[in-house]
Coordinates of C-alpha atoms in Angstrom, one line a residue:
X18 CA -13.6 1.1 -5.6
X19 CA -13.8 4.7 -7.0
X20 CA -17.7 5.0 -6.9
X21 CA -17.9 3.7 -3.3
X22 CA -15.2 6.1 -2.1
X23 CA -16.3 9.1 -3.9
X24 CA -19.8 8.7 -2.4
X25 CA -18.3 9.6 0.8
X26 CA -15.1 11.2 0.4
X27 CA -13.2 13.8 -2.0
X28 CA -10.6 11.3 -3.3
X29 CA -7.2 11.8 -4.7
X30 CA -5.8 8.9 -6.3
X31 CA -1.9 9.3 -6.9
X32 CA 0.5 7.5 -9.3
X33 CA 3.7 7.5 -7.4
X34 CA 6.9 8.4 -9.2
X35 CA 7.7 5.5 -11.6
X36 CA 4.0 4.2 -11.5
X37 CA 0.9 4.4 -13.5
X38 CA 0.9 7.7 -15.7
X39 CA 3.5 9.4 -13.6
X40 CA 7.1 10.0 -14.8
X41 CA 9.2 7.0 -15.0
X42 CA 12.8 8.4 -15.1
X43 CA 15.6 5.8 -15.9
X44 CA 18.2 5.3 -14.6
X45 CA 17.0 6.9 -11.2
X46 CA 17.5 6.4 -7.7
X47 CA 13.8 5.8 -6.4
X48 CA 13.3 6.4 -2.7
X49 CA 10.4 6.0 -0.3
X50 CA 11.7 9.3 1.4
X51 CA 11.3 11.2 -2.0
X52 CA 7.9 9.7 -2.5
X53 CA 6.8 11.1 0.8
X54 CA 8.3 14.4 -0.1
X55 CA 6.3 14.3 -3.4
X56 CA 3.1 13.6 -1.7
X57 CA 3.6 16.4 0.8
X58 CA 4.3 18.9 -2.0
X59 CA 1.4 17.8 -4.1
X60 CA -1.2 18.0 -1.3
X61 CA 0.2 21.4 -0.4
X62 CA -0.1 22.5 -4.1
X63 CA -4.0 21.4 -4.0
X64 CA -4.6 23.2 -0.5
X65 CA -5.0 19.8 1.2
X66 CA -3.7 19.8 4.6
X67 CA -5.7 16.8 6.2
X68 CA -6.6 13.4 4.7
X69 CA -7.6 9.9 5.6
X70 CA -5.6 7.5 3.6
X71 CA -6.3 4.0 2.1
X72 CA -2.7 2.5 1.2
X73 CA -1.7 -0.6 -0.3
X74 CA 1.9 -2.3 -0.7
X75 CA 4.4 0.3 -1.5
X76 CA 1.9 3.0 -0.8
X77 CA 1.8 1.6 2.9
X78 CA 5.6 2.1 3.3
X79 CA 5.3 5.6 1.9
X80 CA 2.5 6.2 4.5
X81 CA 4.6 4.9 7.3
X82 CA 7.1 7.7 6.4
X83 CA 4.3 10.2 6.6
X84 CA 3.3 9.0 9.9
X85 CA 6.9 9.2 11.2
X86 CA 7.1 12.8 10.2
X87 CA 3.6 13.5 11.8
X88 CA 4.9 11.9 15.0
X89 CA 7.7 14.3 14.8
X90 CA 5.5 17.3 14.3
X91 CA 7.0 18.1 10.6
X92 CA 4.6 17.1 8.3
X93 CA 2.6 19.4 6.0
X94 CA -0.2 16.9 5.8
X95 CA -2.2 15.7 8.9
X96 CA -3.1 12.1 8.5
X97 CA -6.6 11.7 10.3
X98 CA -6.8 7.9 9.7
X99 CA -4.7 5.2 7.9
X100 CA -6.3 1.8 6.4
X101 CA -3.5 -0.4 5.2
X102 CA -4.1 -3.0 2.6
X103 CA -1.8 -5.9 2.1
X104 CA 1.9 -4.8 2.2
X105 CA 5.2 -5.5 3.7
X106 CA 4.9 -3.2 6.6
X107 CA 7.5 -5.1 8.6
X108 CA 10.5 -6.4 6.5
X109 CA 11.3 -9.2 9.1
X110 CA 7.5 -10.5 8.9
X111 CA 7.3 -10.3 5.0
X112 CA 7.7 -13.6 3.2
X113 CA 9.4 -12.6 0.1
X114 CA 9.3 -14.6 -3.2
X115 CA 12.1 -15.6 -5.8
X116 CA 10.6 -12.9 -8.0
X117 CA 11.2 -10.2 -5.3
X118 CA 14.9 -11.3 -4.9
X119 CA 15.3 -11.5 -8.7
X120 CA 14.1 -7.9 -9.3
X121 CA 16.0 -6.5 -6.2
X122 CA 19.4 -8.3 -7.6
X123 CA 21.7 -6.7 -10.4
X124 CA 19.8 -8.9 -12.9
X125 CA 16.6 -6.9 -11.9
X126 CA 17.5 -4.3 -14.6
X127 CA 17.5 -6.6 -17.7
X128 CA 14.8 -8.8 -16.5
X129 CA 12.6 -5.9 -15.8
X130 CA 13.3 -4.3 -19.2
X131 CA 12.7 -7.6 -20.9
X132 CA 9.5 -8.5 -19.0
X133 CA 6.7 -9.2 -21.5
X134 CA 3.0 -9.0 -21.3
X135 CA 2.6 -12.8 -20.7
X136 CA 5.1 -12.9 -18.2
X137 CA 3.5 -10.1 -16.4
X138 CA 0.2 -11.5 -16.4
X139 CA 1.6 -14.8 -15.0
X140 CA 3.4 -13.1 -12.2
X141 CA 0.5 -10.8 -11.1
X142 CA -1.9 -13.9 -11.2
X143 CA 0.3 -15.6 -8.9
X144 CA -0.4 -12.9 -6.3
X145 CA -4.2 -13.0 -7.0
X146 CA -7.0 -15.3 -5.9
X147 CA -9.7 -16.9 -7.8
X148 CA -11.0 -13.5 -9.2
X149 CA -7.9 -13.2 -11.5
X150 CA -7.8 -16.8 -12.4
X151 CA -11.6 -16.5 -13.4
X152 CA -11.0 -13.3 -15.6
X153 CA -12.7 -10.9 -13.2
X154 CA -9.6 -8.8 -13.0
X155 CA -8.5 -6.4 -15.8
X156 CA -5.0 -7.8 -16.4
X157 CA -4.8 -6.0 -19.8
X158 CA -5.4 -2.8 -18.2
X159 CA -2.8 -3.4 -15.5
X160 CA -0.3 -4.2 -18.2
X161 CA -1.1 -1.2 -20.1
X162 CA -0.2 1.0 -17.1
X163 CA 2.8 -0.8 -16.3
X164 CA 3.9 -0.6 -20.1
X165 CA 3.1 3.2 -20.3
X166 CA 6.4 5.0 -20.6
X167 CA 8.2 1.8 -20.5
X168 CA 7.7 1.0 -16.8
X169 CA 9.1 -2.2 -17.1
X170 CA 12.6 -0.6 -16.9
X171 CA 12.0 1.1 -13.7
X172 CA 11.0 -2.2 -11.7
X173 CA 14.5 -2.8 -10.5
X174 CA 14.7 0.9 -9.3
X175 CA 11.5 1.0 -7.4
X176 CA 11.8 -2.4 -5.6
X177 CA 14.9 -0.8 -3.7
X178 CA 12.2 0.0 -1.2
X179 CA 13.0 -3.5 0.1
X180 CA 16.4 -2.3 1.2
X181 CA 15.0 1.0 2.6
X182 CA 12.4 -1.2 4.7
X183 CA 15.6 -3.0 6.1
X184 CA 17.4 0.4 6.8
X185 CA 14.2 2.3 8.3
X186 CA 12.4 -0.6 9.9
X187 CA 12.8 0.7 13.5
X188 CA 11.7 4.2 12.4
X189 CA 8.7 2.8 10.5
X190 CA 7.6 0.3 13.1
X191 CA 7.7 3.1 15.7
X192 CA 5.7 5.4 13.2
X193 CA 2.9 2.9 13.7
X194 CA 3.1 2.4 17.5
X195 CA 3.1 5.9 18.1
X196 CA 0.6 7.2 15.2
X197 CA -1.6 10.0 16.4
X198 CA -4.5 8.8 14.2
X199 CA -6.6 5.6 14.1
X200 CA -5.1 2.7 12.1
X201 CA -6.4 -0.6 10.6
X202 CA -5.0 -3.3 8.6
X203 CA -7.4 -5.0 6.2
X204 CA -5.7 -7.9 4.2
X205 CA -6.5 -10.7 2.0
X206 CA -5.8 -14.0 4.2
X207 CA -4.5 -16.2 1.3
X208 CA -1.6 -13.6 0.6
X209 CA 1.6 -15.7 1.2
X210 CA 3.9 -12.7 1.0
X211 CA 2.1 -10.3 3.3
X212 CA -0.9 -11.8 4.8
X213 CA -1.1 -13.4 8.2
X214 CA 2.5 -12.8 9.2
X215 CA 2.1 -9.1 8.8
X216 CA -1.2 -9.1 10.4
X217 CA 0.1 -10.7 13.6
X218 CA 2.9 -8.3 13.8
X219 CA 0.7 -5.2 13.3
X220 CA -1.4 -6.6 16.1
X221 CA 1.6 -6.7 18.3
X222 CA 2.6 -3.1 17.3
X223 CA -0.7 -1.6 17.4
X224 CA -2.6 -3.8 19.7
X225 CA -5.8 -1.6 19.7
X226 CA -6.2 -1.2 16.0
X227 CA -8.7 -3.4 13.9
X228 CA -7.3 -6.1 11.7
X229 CA -9.7 -7.5 9.2
X230 CA -9.1 -10.8 7.6
X231 CA -10.5 -11.3 4.1
X232 CA -10.8 -15.1 3.3
X233 CA -10.5 -16.1 -0.2
X234 CA -8.6 -13.1 -1.3
X235 CA -4.8 -12.7 -1.8
X236 CA -2.6 -9.6 -2.3
X237 CA -5.0 -7.1 -3.9
X238 CA -8.3 -6.8 -1.9
X239 CA -9.2 -3.6 -3.6
X240 CA -8.9 -5.4 -7.1
X241 CA -10.1 -8.9 -6.2
X242 CA -13.0 -8.0 -3.9
X243 CA -13.7 -4.2 -4.4
X244 CA -17.2 -4.0 -3.0
X245 CA -16.2 -6.2 -0.1
X246 CA -13.1 -4.0 0.6
X247 CA -15.1 -0.6 0.4
X248 CA -17.9 -1.9 2.6
X249 CA -15.0 -2.5 5.4
X250 CA -13.3 0.7 4.8
X251 CA -16.8 2.6 5.2
X252 CA -17.7 0.4 8.4
X253 CA -14.1 1.3 9.8
X254 CA -14.8 5.1 9.2
X255 CA -18.4 4.7 10.9
X256 CA -16.7 3.6 13.9
X257 CA -13.9 6.4 13.7
X258 CA -16.7 8.9 13.4
X259 CA -15.8 10.1 9.8
X260 CA -18.6 12.3 8.4
X261 CA -21.1 9.9 6.4
X262 CA -21.9 12.4 3.7
X263 CA -24.5 10.2 2.2
X264 CA -22.4 7.0 2.2
X265 CA -24.5 3.6 1.5
X266 CA -24.9 1.4 4.6
X267 CA -21.7 -0.6 5.2
X268 CA -21.7 -4.3 5.9
X269 CA -20.1 -4.6 9.3
X270 CA -19.8 -8.3 9.4
X271 CA -16.2 -8.3 8.8
X272 CA -15.2 -5.7 11.2
X273 CA -14.3 -6.5 14.7
X274 CA -15.8 -4.5 17.7
X275 CA -13.7 -1.7 18.9
X276 CA -10.9 -2.6 21.2
X277 CA -11.0 -0.8 24.7
X278 CA -8.9 2.3 24.9
X279 CA -5.5 1.7 26.1
X280 CA -4.8 2.6 29.8

């Protein structure tokens, strides 16, 4: 999605602690709260005080914490809009798989450390649609990024966010309900973990926010259908009044009409 996003925005893509090319300390007590702290310090260091956010999965939970801080008036970063992709925004509405429970258990440490490339690709494909099965997704690249700095070792530590989702569910749900900026949920409808069940709960919590259902897509809209996801993202920002800055015309067919303002 990078070309489509940079046509319109200055873009910062962050590898959170334990992910991508960031440090992956082990053993370590990974926390959503610390990830939010890091993002605030990082954007402050860059001189960025306002941002539109496009968040997926774990990043969505970190963004919920940033929204909560903004609602409390104690965030250094002003979120001007948030577009969530598939993710467990509400732990009670998330349909966890045996893989989640395994990595979250004490067995998660050795299982993560012993995860090999074929096993990783098999698991990842199970959360993707036909794009992955047809070879259109760069699974080799995804494995290389996970394998960088032996990232398999930290999978158990990172997935402790599931426990934080339980602990802070009321706080992070309220963050959405009382958000001071536009929100949207764009998701792959075929995702069995955080698809329709999360979307229904999102609509209950934020009834006037757009919810865009992408048929034929599973857990990774930005990877499985990047052009379509980018078009939806641009169309949402057209509706919110974000400056176009020469962006290409967006396909609005997947975007519902704006809801009436709440009374």
